[in-house]
Coordinates of C-alpha atoms in Angstrom, one line a residue:
Chain A
M9 CA -144.9 10.6 35.4
E10 CA -141.7 11.7 33.5
L11 CA -141.8 12.9 30.0
S12 CA -139.0 14.7 28.2
V13 CA -139.7 17.0 25.3
R14 CA -137.4 18.2 22.4
N15 CA -138.4 20.2 19.4
V16 CA -136.3 19.7 16.3
G17 CA -137.6 21.8 13.4
D18 CA -141.4 21.3 13.4
T19 CA -141.1 17.9 15.0
R20 CA -141.7 17.4 18.7
F21 CA -140.1 14.4 20.3
I22 CA -141.8 13.2 23.5
R23 CA -139.8 10.6 25.3
V24 CA -141.5 8.6 28.1
E25 CA -139.1 8.3 30.9
E26 CA -141.0 5.6 32.7
S27 CA -140.6 1.8 32.6
R28 CA -144.3 1.2 32.4
I29 CA -147.5 2.9 31.1
D30 CA -150.1 1.0 33.1
A31 CA -153.4 1.6 34.9
A32 CA -151.6 3.3 37.8
I33 CA -150.4 6.2 35.6
A34 CA -152.6 6.0 32.4
I35 CA -154.8 8.9 33.3
Q36 CA -151.9 11.1 34.3
F37 CA -150.1 10.2 31.1
K38 CA -153.1 11.0 29.0
D39 CA -153.5 14.4 30.6
R40 CA -149.8 15.3 30.1
M41 CA -149.9 14.1 26.5
R42 CA -153.0 16.2 25.8
D43 CA -151.1 19.4 26.7
L44 CA -147.9 18.4 24.9
V45 CA -149.8 17.3 21.7
S46 CA -152.2 20.3 21.5
D47 CA -149.4 22.9 21.1
A48 CA -147.1 20.7 19.1
P49 CA -145.6 22.5 16.0
G50 CA -146.4 19.9 13.4
R51 CA -145.3 16.3 13.9
V52 CA -145.2 14.4 17.2
V53 CA -143.0 11.4 17.7
L54 CA -143.7 9.5 20.9
D55 CA -140.5 7.7 21.9
L56 CA -141.3 4.6 23.9
A57 CA -137.7 3.1 24.0
Q58 CA -137.6 3.3 27.9
V59 CA -141.0 1.6 28.3
G60 CA -140.8 -2.1 29.0
F61 CA -144.5 -2.7 29.5
I62 CA -147.9 -1.2 28.6
D63 CA -151.3 -2.5 29.4
S64 CA -154.6 -1.8 27.6
S65 CA -155.1 1.4 29.6
G66 CA -151.7 2.6 28.5
L67 CA -152.5 1.7 25.0
G68 CA -155.8 3.6 25.2
A69 CA -154.0 6.7 26.4
I70 CA -151.7 6.5 23.4
V71 CA -154.6 6.1 21.1
A72 CA -156.3 9.1 22.8
A73 CA -153.2 11.2 22.2
M74 CA -153.1 10.2 18.5
K75 CA -156.7 11.2 18.1
Q76 CA -156.0 14.8 19.1
V77 CA -153.6 15.3 16.2
D78 CA -155.4 16.5 13.1
A79 CA -154.0 16.4 9.6
P80 CA -151.6 17.8 8.3
K81 CA -150.0 17.3 11.7
S82 CA -148.9 13.7 12.4
F83 CA -148.5 11.5 15.4
E84 CA -145.9 8.7 15.2
L85 CA -144.3 6.1 17.5
A86 CA -140.7 5.1 17.9
G87 CA -138.6 2.6 19.9
L88 CA -141.2 0.0 20.8
T89 CA -139.7 -2.7 23.0
R90 CA -140.6 -6.3 22.5
S91 CA -143.4 -6.4 25.1
V92 CA -144.9 -3.2 23.9
Q93 CA -144.8 -4.5 20.3
K94 CA -146.8 -7.5 21.5
V95 CA -149.6 -5.4 22.8
F96 CA -149.8 -3.4 19.6
A97 CA -149.8 -6.6 17.5
L98 CA -152.4 -8.3 19.7
T99 CA -154.8 -5.3 19.3
R100 CA -153.8 -4.8 15.7
M101 CA -153.0 -1.2 16.6
D102 CA -149.6 -1.8 14.9
R103 CA -151.5 -1.3 11.6
V104 CA -153.0 2.0 12.7
F105 CA -149.9 3.8 13.8
T106 CA -146.7 4.8 11.9
I107 CA -144.0 3.1 13.9
H108 CA -140.3 3.8 13.6
S109 CA -137.6 1.5 15.0
D110 CA -136.0 4.4 16.9
A111 CA -136.3 8.1 17.4
T112 CA -132.6 8.8 17.0
T113 CA -132.7 7.8 13.3
I114 CA -135.6 10.3 12.7
E115 CA -133.7 13.0 14.5
D116 CA -130.5 12.4 12.5
G117 CA -132.5 12.5 9.3
L118 CA -133.9 15.9 10.3
A119 CA -130.4 17.2 11.1
D120 CA -129.1 16.0 7.7
A121 CA -132.0 17.6 5.9
G122 CA -131.4 20.9 7.7
Chain B
M6 CA -164.8 -8.6 56.5
L7 CA -161.9 -9.1 58.8
A8 CA -163.4 -12.3 60.2
E9 CA -163.6 -13.6 56.6
G10 CA -160.0 -12.9 55.8
P11 CA -158.5 -16.2 56.8
N12 CA -161.3 -18.2 55.1
F13 CA -160.7 -16.2 51.9
T14 CA -157.1 -17.1 51.7
G15 CA -157.8 -20.7 52.6
G16 CA -154.4 -21.1 54.3
A17 CA -152.8 -19.5 51.2
R18 CA -150.1 -17.7 53.2
E19 CA -148.8 -20.9 54.6
N20 CA -148.9 -22.6 51.2
A21 CA -147.2 -19.7 49.6
L22 CA -144.5 -19.8 52.2
A23 CA -144.1 -23.6 51.7
M24 CA -143.8 -23.1 47.9
H25 CA -141.0 -20.7 48.2
L26 CA -139.3 -23.0 50.6
V27 CA -139.4 -26.0 48.2
G28 CA -137.9 -23.8 45.4
G29 CA -140.1 -22.1 42.9
A30 CA -142.6 -24.8 41.8
G31 CA -145.2 -22.1 41.7
L32 CA -146.3 -18.6 42.5
H33 CA -148.8 -17.6 45.1
L34 CA -149.5 -13.9 45.9
I35 CA -152.2 -12.2 47.9
F36 CA -152.5 -8.4 47.8
P37 CA -154.9 -5.6 48.3
A38 CA -157.0 -4.6 45.3
G39 CA -155.3 -1.5 43.8
E40 CA -153.5 -0.3 40.7
R41 CA -150.1 0.1 42.5
E42 CA -150.5 -3.3 44.1
V43 CA -151.2 -4.8 40.7
R44 CA -148.0 -3.3 39.4
R45 CA -146.0 -4.7 42.3
A46 CA -147.7 -8.1 41.9
L47 CA -146.8 -8.2 38.2
T48 CA -143.2 -7.3 38.9
T49 CA -143.0 -10.1 41.4
S50 CA -144.7 -12.6 39.1
V51 CA -142.3 -11.8 36.2
A52 CA -139.3 -12.4 38.5
V53 CA -140.7 -15.7 39.7
L54 CA -141.7 -16.9 36.1
R55 CA -138.1 -16.0 34.9
G56 CA -136.8 -18.0 37.9
M57 CA -138.8 -21.0 36.6
G58 CA -136.8 -20.8 33.5
I59 CA -139.6 -19.7 31.3
G60 CA -138.6 -17.9 28.1
Q61 CA -138.6 -14.2 27.6
D62 CA -141.5 -14.0 25.1
A63 CA -143.7 -16.3 27.1
V64 CA -143.0 -14.3 30.3
E65 CA -143.9 -11.1 28.5
F66 CA -147.2 -12.6 27.2
A67 CA -148.0 -13.9 30.7
E68 CA -147.4 -10.4 32.2
I69 CA -149.7 -8.9 29.5
V70 CA -152.5 -11.4 30.3
L71 CA -152.1 -11.1 34.1
A72 CA -152.2 -7.3 33.9
E73 CA -155.5 -7.4 32.0
V74 CA -157.1 -9.9 34.3
L75 CA -155.9 -8.1 37.5
N76 CA -156.8 -4.6 36.2
N77 CA -160.3 -5.9 35.4
V78 CA -160.6 -7.2 38.9
V79 CA -159.5 -4.0 40.5
E80 CA -161.7 -1.8 38.2
H81 CA -164.9 -3.9 38.3
A82 CA -165.0 -6.3 41.2
F83 CA -164.0 -3.5 43.6
A84 CA -165.4 -0.5 41.7
D85 CA -167.7 0.6 44.5
Q86 CA -165.7 -0.5 47.5
G87 CA -162.2 0.6 47.9
R88 CA -160.8 -2.5 49.6
G89 CA -160.6 -6.1 48.9
L90 CA -158.1 -8.9 48.4
V91 CA -156.8 -10.5 45.2
E92 CA -155.1 -13.8 45.1
I93 CA -153.0 -15.2 42.2
E94 CA -151.9 -18.8 42.0
V95 CA -149.6 -20.0 39.2
R96 CA -148.6 -23.6 38.8
H97 CA -145.9 -24.6 36.2
D98 CA -146.7 -27.9 34.6
T99 CA -144.2 -28.7 31.8
D100 CA -145.5 -26.6 28.9
I101 CA -148.5 -25.1 30.6
L102 CA -148.9 -22.4 33.3
H103 CA -152.1 -23.0 35.2
V104 CA -153.3 -19.7 36.6
T105 CA -156.0 -19.0 39.1
V106 CA -157.1 -15.5 40.1
R107 CA -159.5 -15.1 43.0
D108 CA -161.1 -11.9 44.5
D109 CA -163.8 -11.1 47.0
G110 CA -165.4 -8.4 45.0
V111 CA -168.8 -8.2 43.3
P112 CA -169.7 -10.9 40.8
M113 CA -169.1 -10.5 37.0
P114 CA -172.2 -9.0 35.4
G115 CA -174.5 -11.9 34.3
D116 CA -172.2 -14.3 36.2
S117 CA -170.0 -14.8 33.1
L118 CA -166.9 -13.4 31.4
P119 CA -167.3 -10.6 28.8
R120 CA -167.1 -11.7 25.1
P121 CA -165.9 -8.6 23.3
K122 CA -166.6 -8.2 19.6
P123 CA -163.4 -7.6 17.5
H124 CA -162.7 -3.9 17.1
D125 CA -163.3 -2.3 13.8
L126 CA -160.1 -0.4 13.1
N127 CA -161.0 0.6 9.6
V128 CA -162.5 3.8 10.8
E129 CA -161.5 7.5 10.8
P130 CA -158.7 8.0 13.4
G131 CA -161.1 10.1 15.5
N132 CA -163.4 7.0 16.0
L133 CA -160.7 4.6 17.0
P134 CA -161.4 2.7 20.3
E135 CA -159.5 3.8 23.4
G136 CA -160.6 0.9 25.5
G137 CA -162.2 -2.5 25.6
F138 CA -159.0 -4.2 24.5
G139 CA -158.6 -6.2 27.7
W140 CA -160.8 -9.2 27.3
S141 CA -159.9 -9.7 23.6
I142 CA -156.2 -9.7 24.6
I143 CA -156.9 -12.3 27.3
R144 CA -159.0 -14.5 25.0
D145 CA -156.4 -14.4 22.3
L146 CA -153.6 -15.6 24.6
V147 CA -155.1 -18.1 27.0
Q148 CA -156.8 -21.5 26.8
D149 CA -159.5 -23.2 29.0
L150 CA -160.7 -19.9 30.4
T151 CA -163.3 -20.4 33.2
Y152 CA -165.1 -18.2 35.6
Q153 CA -167.1 -19.2 38.6
R154 CA -168.7 -17.4 41.5
D155 CA -168.0 -19.4 44.7
G156 CA -169.9 -17.9 47.6
T157 CA -168.4 -14.5 48.1
R158 CA -165.5 -15.0 45.7
N159 CA -164.9 -14.7 42.0
E160 CA -162.5 -17.3 40.6
I161 CA -161.0 -17.1 37.1
T162 CA -158.8 -19.9 35.8
F163 CA -156.9 -20.3 32.6
G164 CA -153.9 -21.9 31.0
L165 CA -151.0 -20.4 29.2
N166 CA -149.4 -22.7 26.6
L167 CA -145.7 -21.7 27.0
A168 CA -144.5 -23.4 23.8
E169 CA -147.2 -21.7 21.7
L170 CA -146.5 -18.3 23.2
E171 CA -142.7 -18.7 22.6
D172 CA -143.4 -19.4 18.9
S173 CA -146.0 -16.8 18.3
Q174 CA -143.7 -13.9 17.9

């Protein structure tokens, strides 16, 4: 289970370096995310650009991570591939999350603001 | 268990071999029930479906459905016995993929498929559901879903309408 983490200002970017978040790694993913989210400075952006597939257990793990973030902190998603978008749309979770087209745009915005 | 093996597959290994020889008219996989094995079976299925010339969106929907069905089999049919066999058979018939999934695990509770209620997502974030999506995803995407218990096996069949799935993006 590979995740890479970068903090830019008070935003923590977590990029999933796996091609799938499925039942085989969902529990491991959920545990890692719990640690990374709990000590995040303010805003968490989960970058899913490398992830070509998630199943409902992967989706459940992402929802679990989001639920650990209390306002005013935020939990956002970026870089959903087509198959991952389908799972979010089918479960209507696309209406629950803030979803950005890609993490780089957010990071560039932060750099400009700074 | 071992003695039942050949009966369970019903000559499937020979058929699967024959299908590959005649050139991708269908897909037939038999694998041990396990999460890693499901992942491998899905990767193989996707490659075979692409090889049939099925469009990218329909292949992605098919993978999503197969994952939910197979994960359910692994989690529930074999929940209390670590070993078992799962079999997938896919036949491509113009615009429809006819899918059959068999396993030799325990029967579905009540001998029928779950009918999940739609999730209420208009709740505080802390109360959002983290599971129970599987069957609603399956029911949204498939047609003619059936389940039967046949002796020691479960058999689920359904169709995937490829033209509809390609257009539903």
